Structures are given as C-alpha cells and as structure tokens.
Tab-separated table of C-alpha atoms in Angstrom:
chain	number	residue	atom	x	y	z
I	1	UNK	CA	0.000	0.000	0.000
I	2	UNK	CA	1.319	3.114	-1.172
I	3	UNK	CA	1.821	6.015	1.221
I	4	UNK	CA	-1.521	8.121	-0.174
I	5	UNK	CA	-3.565	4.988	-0.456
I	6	UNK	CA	-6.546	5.630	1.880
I	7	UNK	CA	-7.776	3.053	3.792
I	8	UNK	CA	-10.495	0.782	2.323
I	9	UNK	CA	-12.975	-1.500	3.781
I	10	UNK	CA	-13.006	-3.892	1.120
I	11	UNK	CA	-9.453	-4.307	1.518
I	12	UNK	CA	-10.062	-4.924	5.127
I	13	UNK	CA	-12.630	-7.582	5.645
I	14	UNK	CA	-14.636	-7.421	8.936
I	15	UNK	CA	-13.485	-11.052	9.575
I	16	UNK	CA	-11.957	-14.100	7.894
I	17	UNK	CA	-14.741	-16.103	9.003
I	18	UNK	CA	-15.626	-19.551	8.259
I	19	UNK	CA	-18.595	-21.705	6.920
I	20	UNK	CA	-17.875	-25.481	7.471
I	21	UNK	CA	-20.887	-26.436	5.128
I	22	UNK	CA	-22.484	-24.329	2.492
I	23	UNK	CA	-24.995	-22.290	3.946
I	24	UNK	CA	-24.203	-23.278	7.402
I	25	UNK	CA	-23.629	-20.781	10.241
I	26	UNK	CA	-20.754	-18.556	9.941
I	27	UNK	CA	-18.265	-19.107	12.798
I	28	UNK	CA	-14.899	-17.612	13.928
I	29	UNK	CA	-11.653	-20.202	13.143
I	30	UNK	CA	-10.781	-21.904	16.863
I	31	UNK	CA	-9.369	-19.648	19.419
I	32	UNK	CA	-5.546	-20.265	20.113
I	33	UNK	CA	-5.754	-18.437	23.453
I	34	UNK	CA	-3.496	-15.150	24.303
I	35	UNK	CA	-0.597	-14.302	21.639
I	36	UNK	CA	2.371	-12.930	23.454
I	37	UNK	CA	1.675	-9.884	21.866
I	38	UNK	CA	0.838	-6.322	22.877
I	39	UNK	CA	0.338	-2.598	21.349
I	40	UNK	CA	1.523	-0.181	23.677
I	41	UNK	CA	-0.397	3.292	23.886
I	42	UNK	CA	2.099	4.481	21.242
I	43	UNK	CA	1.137	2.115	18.386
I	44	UNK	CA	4.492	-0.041	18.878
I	45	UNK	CA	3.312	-3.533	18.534
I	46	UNK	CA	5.661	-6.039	20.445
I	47	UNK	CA	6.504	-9.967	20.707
I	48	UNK	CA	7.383	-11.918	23.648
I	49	UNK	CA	8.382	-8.612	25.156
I	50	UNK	CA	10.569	-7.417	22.029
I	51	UNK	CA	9.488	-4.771	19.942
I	52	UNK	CA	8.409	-6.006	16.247
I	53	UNK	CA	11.236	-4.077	14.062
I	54	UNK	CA	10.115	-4.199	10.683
I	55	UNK	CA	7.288	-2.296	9.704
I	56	UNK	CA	6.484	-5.067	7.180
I	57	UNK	CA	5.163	-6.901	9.454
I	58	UNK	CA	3.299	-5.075	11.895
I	59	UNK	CA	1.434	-3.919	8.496
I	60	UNK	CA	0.468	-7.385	8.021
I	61	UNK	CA	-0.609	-7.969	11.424
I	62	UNK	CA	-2.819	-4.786	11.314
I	63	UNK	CA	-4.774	-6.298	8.113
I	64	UNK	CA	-5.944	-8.962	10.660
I	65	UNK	CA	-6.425	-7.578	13.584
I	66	UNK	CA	-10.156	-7.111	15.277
I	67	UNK	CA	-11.923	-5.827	18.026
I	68	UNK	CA	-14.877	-7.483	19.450
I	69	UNK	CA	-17.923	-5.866	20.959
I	70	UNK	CA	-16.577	-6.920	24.303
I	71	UNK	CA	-13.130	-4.735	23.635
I	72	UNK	CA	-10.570	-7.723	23.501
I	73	UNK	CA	-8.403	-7.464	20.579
I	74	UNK	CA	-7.392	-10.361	18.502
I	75	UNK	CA	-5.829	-11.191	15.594
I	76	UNK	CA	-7.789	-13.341	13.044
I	77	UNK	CA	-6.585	-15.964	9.877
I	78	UNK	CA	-8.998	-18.245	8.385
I	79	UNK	CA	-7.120	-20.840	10.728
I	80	UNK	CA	-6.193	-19.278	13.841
I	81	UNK	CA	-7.688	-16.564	16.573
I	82	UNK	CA	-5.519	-15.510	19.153
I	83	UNK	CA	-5.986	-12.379	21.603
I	84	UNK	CA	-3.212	-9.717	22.215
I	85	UNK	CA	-3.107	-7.134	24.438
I	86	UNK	CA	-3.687	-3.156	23.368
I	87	UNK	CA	-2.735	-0.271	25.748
I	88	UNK	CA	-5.225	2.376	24.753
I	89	UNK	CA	-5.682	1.719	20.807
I	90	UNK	CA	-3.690	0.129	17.831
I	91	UNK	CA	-2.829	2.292	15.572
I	92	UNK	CA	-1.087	6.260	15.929
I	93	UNK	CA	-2.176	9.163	13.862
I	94	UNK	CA	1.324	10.273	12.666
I	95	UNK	CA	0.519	13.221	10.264
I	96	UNK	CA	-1.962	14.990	8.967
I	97	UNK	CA	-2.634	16.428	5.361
I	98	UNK	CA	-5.028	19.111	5.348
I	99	UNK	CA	-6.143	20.079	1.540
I	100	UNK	CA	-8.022	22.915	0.461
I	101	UNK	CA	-9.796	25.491	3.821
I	102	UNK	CA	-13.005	26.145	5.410
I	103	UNK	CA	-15.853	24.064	4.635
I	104	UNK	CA	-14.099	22.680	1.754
I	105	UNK	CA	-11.174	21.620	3.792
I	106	UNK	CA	-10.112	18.220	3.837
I	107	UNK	CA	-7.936	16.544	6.527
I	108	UNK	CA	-6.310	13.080	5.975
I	109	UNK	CA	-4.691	11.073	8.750
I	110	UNK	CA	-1.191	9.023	8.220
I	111	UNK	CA	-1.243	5.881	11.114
I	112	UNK	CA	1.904	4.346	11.943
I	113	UNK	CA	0.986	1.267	9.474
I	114	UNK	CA	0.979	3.632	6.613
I	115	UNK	CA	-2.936	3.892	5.934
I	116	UNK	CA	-4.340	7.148	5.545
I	117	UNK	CA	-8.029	7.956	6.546
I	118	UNK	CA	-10.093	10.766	5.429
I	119	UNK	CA	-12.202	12.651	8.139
I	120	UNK	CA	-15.636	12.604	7.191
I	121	UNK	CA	-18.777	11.063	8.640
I	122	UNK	CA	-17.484	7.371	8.179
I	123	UNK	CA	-14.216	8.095	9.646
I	124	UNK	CA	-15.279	10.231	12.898
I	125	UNK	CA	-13.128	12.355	15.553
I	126	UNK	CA	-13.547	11.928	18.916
I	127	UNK	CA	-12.064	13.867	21.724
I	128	UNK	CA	-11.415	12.102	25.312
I	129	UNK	CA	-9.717	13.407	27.825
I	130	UNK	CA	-7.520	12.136	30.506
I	131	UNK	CA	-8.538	11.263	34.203
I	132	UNK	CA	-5.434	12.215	35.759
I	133	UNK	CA	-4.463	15.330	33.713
I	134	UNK	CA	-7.353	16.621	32.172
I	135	UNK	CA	-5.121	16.694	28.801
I	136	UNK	CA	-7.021	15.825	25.510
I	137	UNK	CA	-6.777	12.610	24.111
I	138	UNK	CA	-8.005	12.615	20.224
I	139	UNK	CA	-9.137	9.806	18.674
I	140	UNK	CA	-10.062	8.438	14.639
I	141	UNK	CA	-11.915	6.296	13.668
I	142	UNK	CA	-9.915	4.127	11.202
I	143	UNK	CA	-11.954	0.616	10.204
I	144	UNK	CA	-13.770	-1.992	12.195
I	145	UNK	CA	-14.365	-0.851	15.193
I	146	UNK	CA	-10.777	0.088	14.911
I	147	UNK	CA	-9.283	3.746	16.434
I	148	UNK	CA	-6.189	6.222	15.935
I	149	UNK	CA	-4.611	7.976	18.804
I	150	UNK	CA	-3.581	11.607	17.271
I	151	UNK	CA	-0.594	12.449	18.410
I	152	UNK	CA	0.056	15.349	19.930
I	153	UNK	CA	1.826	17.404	17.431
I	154	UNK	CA	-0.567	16.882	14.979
I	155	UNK	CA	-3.342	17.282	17.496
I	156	UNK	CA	-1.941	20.732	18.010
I	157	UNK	CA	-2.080	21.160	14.263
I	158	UNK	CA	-5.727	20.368	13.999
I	159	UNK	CA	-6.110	23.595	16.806
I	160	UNK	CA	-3.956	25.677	14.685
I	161	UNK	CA	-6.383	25.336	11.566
I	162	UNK	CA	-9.638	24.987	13.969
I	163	UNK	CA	-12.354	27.448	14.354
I	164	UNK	CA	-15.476	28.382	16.095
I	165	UNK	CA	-18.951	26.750	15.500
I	166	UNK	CA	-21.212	28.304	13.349
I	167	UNK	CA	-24.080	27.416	15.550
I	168	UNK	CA	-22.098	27.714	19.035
I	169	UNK	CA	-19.140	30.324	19.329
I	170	UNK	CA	-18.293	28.149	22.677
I	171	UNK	CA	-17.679	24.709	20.531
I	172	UNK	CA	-14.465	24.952	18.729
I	173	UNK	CA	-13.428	22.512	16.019
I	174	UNK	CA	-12.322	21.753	12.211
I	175	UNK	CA	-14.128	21.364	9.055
I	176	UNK	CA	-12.949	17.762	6.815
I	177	UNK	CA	-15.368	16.588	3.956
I	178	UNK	CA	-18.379	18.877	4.285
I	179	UNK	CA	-18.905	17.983	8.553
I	180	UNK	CA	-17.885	20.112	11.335
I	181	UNK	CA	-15.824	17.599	13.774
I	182	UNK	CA	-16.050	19.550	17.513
I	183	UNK	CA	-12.876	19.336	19.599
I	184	UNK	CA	-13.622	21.284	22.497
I	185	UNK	CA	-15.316	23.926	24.324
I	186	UNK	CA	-13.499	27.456	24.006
C-alpha cells in the first residue's frame, strides 16, 4: 500500500470467518488463546516482550487484527484466533494532510501502518480526555471498530487550523469533507 492509499474496507474484511458447510452458520476459526503480543499506547506492537522491528510486518498484522464488541483485541486468519493485548488503541495518527480550507477543507490522517483515513462522517473524531491530567486525548476512527490515537503534534495542528462553531461560538473545532468535527469547548 502506497503512502496516499486511503484506507479501504473492502481491503479490510470485517473477519476471515468460516462456513464449514455451504450455507451453514458462519463461525470464527478456533481460538488459540493469548498471543504474546501487545500494542503499547504508542502504536508499537511487540513480541514476547521485544518490539516487532520491521514495519512489514506489523502492516500485516494490522490487516488482521479485530476488536470485538466486548473490547478484547485479537488477531484473526482463516485458521487461527488468538488475543493480544492493546494499551489504549492500535494504531497512531502520525501526520496529517489538510487540503483545500473552510468548509471545503479536507484533513487526511497518516497511522503508523501507513494507511491514511479521510475525516468525514465514516471516519469520525472523537475527543477524550484524561482522568489524571485533564489533557485531551483525540481519537479516529480508522476501520472496524478500529481507532487512531492523534498524536500530539498533529493534534496541536488540527487547533492551529480549527475554528469556532457556526451554531455555538463556545464549541471549537475543524471542518474535513463537508462535517464540522467539535474538539472542544473554548
């Protein structure tokens, strides 16, 4: 995948699931147990304790990696389903490319695996915020019940380009494919 290819849900199946008979219920492949594998809260996936080096291959593990609607993370093959262990979220929001201004603007996301994903109403922002320090903690939504941490920098690049509401001067936030994405209160 090429550095401006935007992330597609084709691409990205929901889950390699299985169907031992035609027509017969679809089913998950067997669960392996825990993978000795974890995603710190900075997107660096690790193995056995080491981190995973080449980018390669975390890529490839992202393409099969899944999030149930419990919140356990696992990575799924047609043959194998084994859980790992995320910190906050997989994936980092690296960079962002903001095209055009206003209303028209557009803002793309780069993640740490390479994919980019255009803000817009399929692709969401959301805005957490720390217990401890009251910081911000901005989120994307990327695929699959799948999220991007921002990070910081380009968090405060999001502010720089922000603005007021048009329907509340208090909300502040940015414009990306025709939606107004609130950030904060001013």
């Amino acid at each position: 995948m090429g550095p401006e290819t935007p992330v597609n849900e084709a691409k990205f199946p929901p889950l390699p699931i299985t169907s031992p008979l035609a027509g017969g219920p679809e089913r998950l492949p067997p669960i392996c147990g825990d993978f000795n594998m974890r995603i710190d809260r900075y997107g660096t996936w690790f193995y056995q304790g080491s981190p995973i080096g080449r980018l390669a291959l975390v890529k490839l593990f992202s393409t099969v990696l899944r999030r149930d609607e419990v919140g356990d993370y696992w990575l799924t093959t047609p043959v194998e389903n084994g859980r790992i262990q995320v910190e906050d979220v997989p994936f980092m929001a690296i960079e962002a490319i903001v095209e055009g201004s206003g209303r028209d603007q557009i803002v793309k996301f780069r993640t740490n695996v390479e994919d980019v994903v255009t803000l817009d109403a399929a692709h969401s922002l959301r805005v957490s915020h720390d217990p401890d320090h009251q910081e911000p903690r901005p989120y994307i939504y990327v695929r699959a019940n799948l999220e991007a941490r921002i990070a910081r920098s380009v968090y405060y690049h999001l502010v720089d380009i922000g603005e007021p509401a048009d329907d509340d001067d208090q909300v502040f936030g940015i414009w990306s494919s025709g939606h107004f994405f609130p950030m904060g209160r001013i």
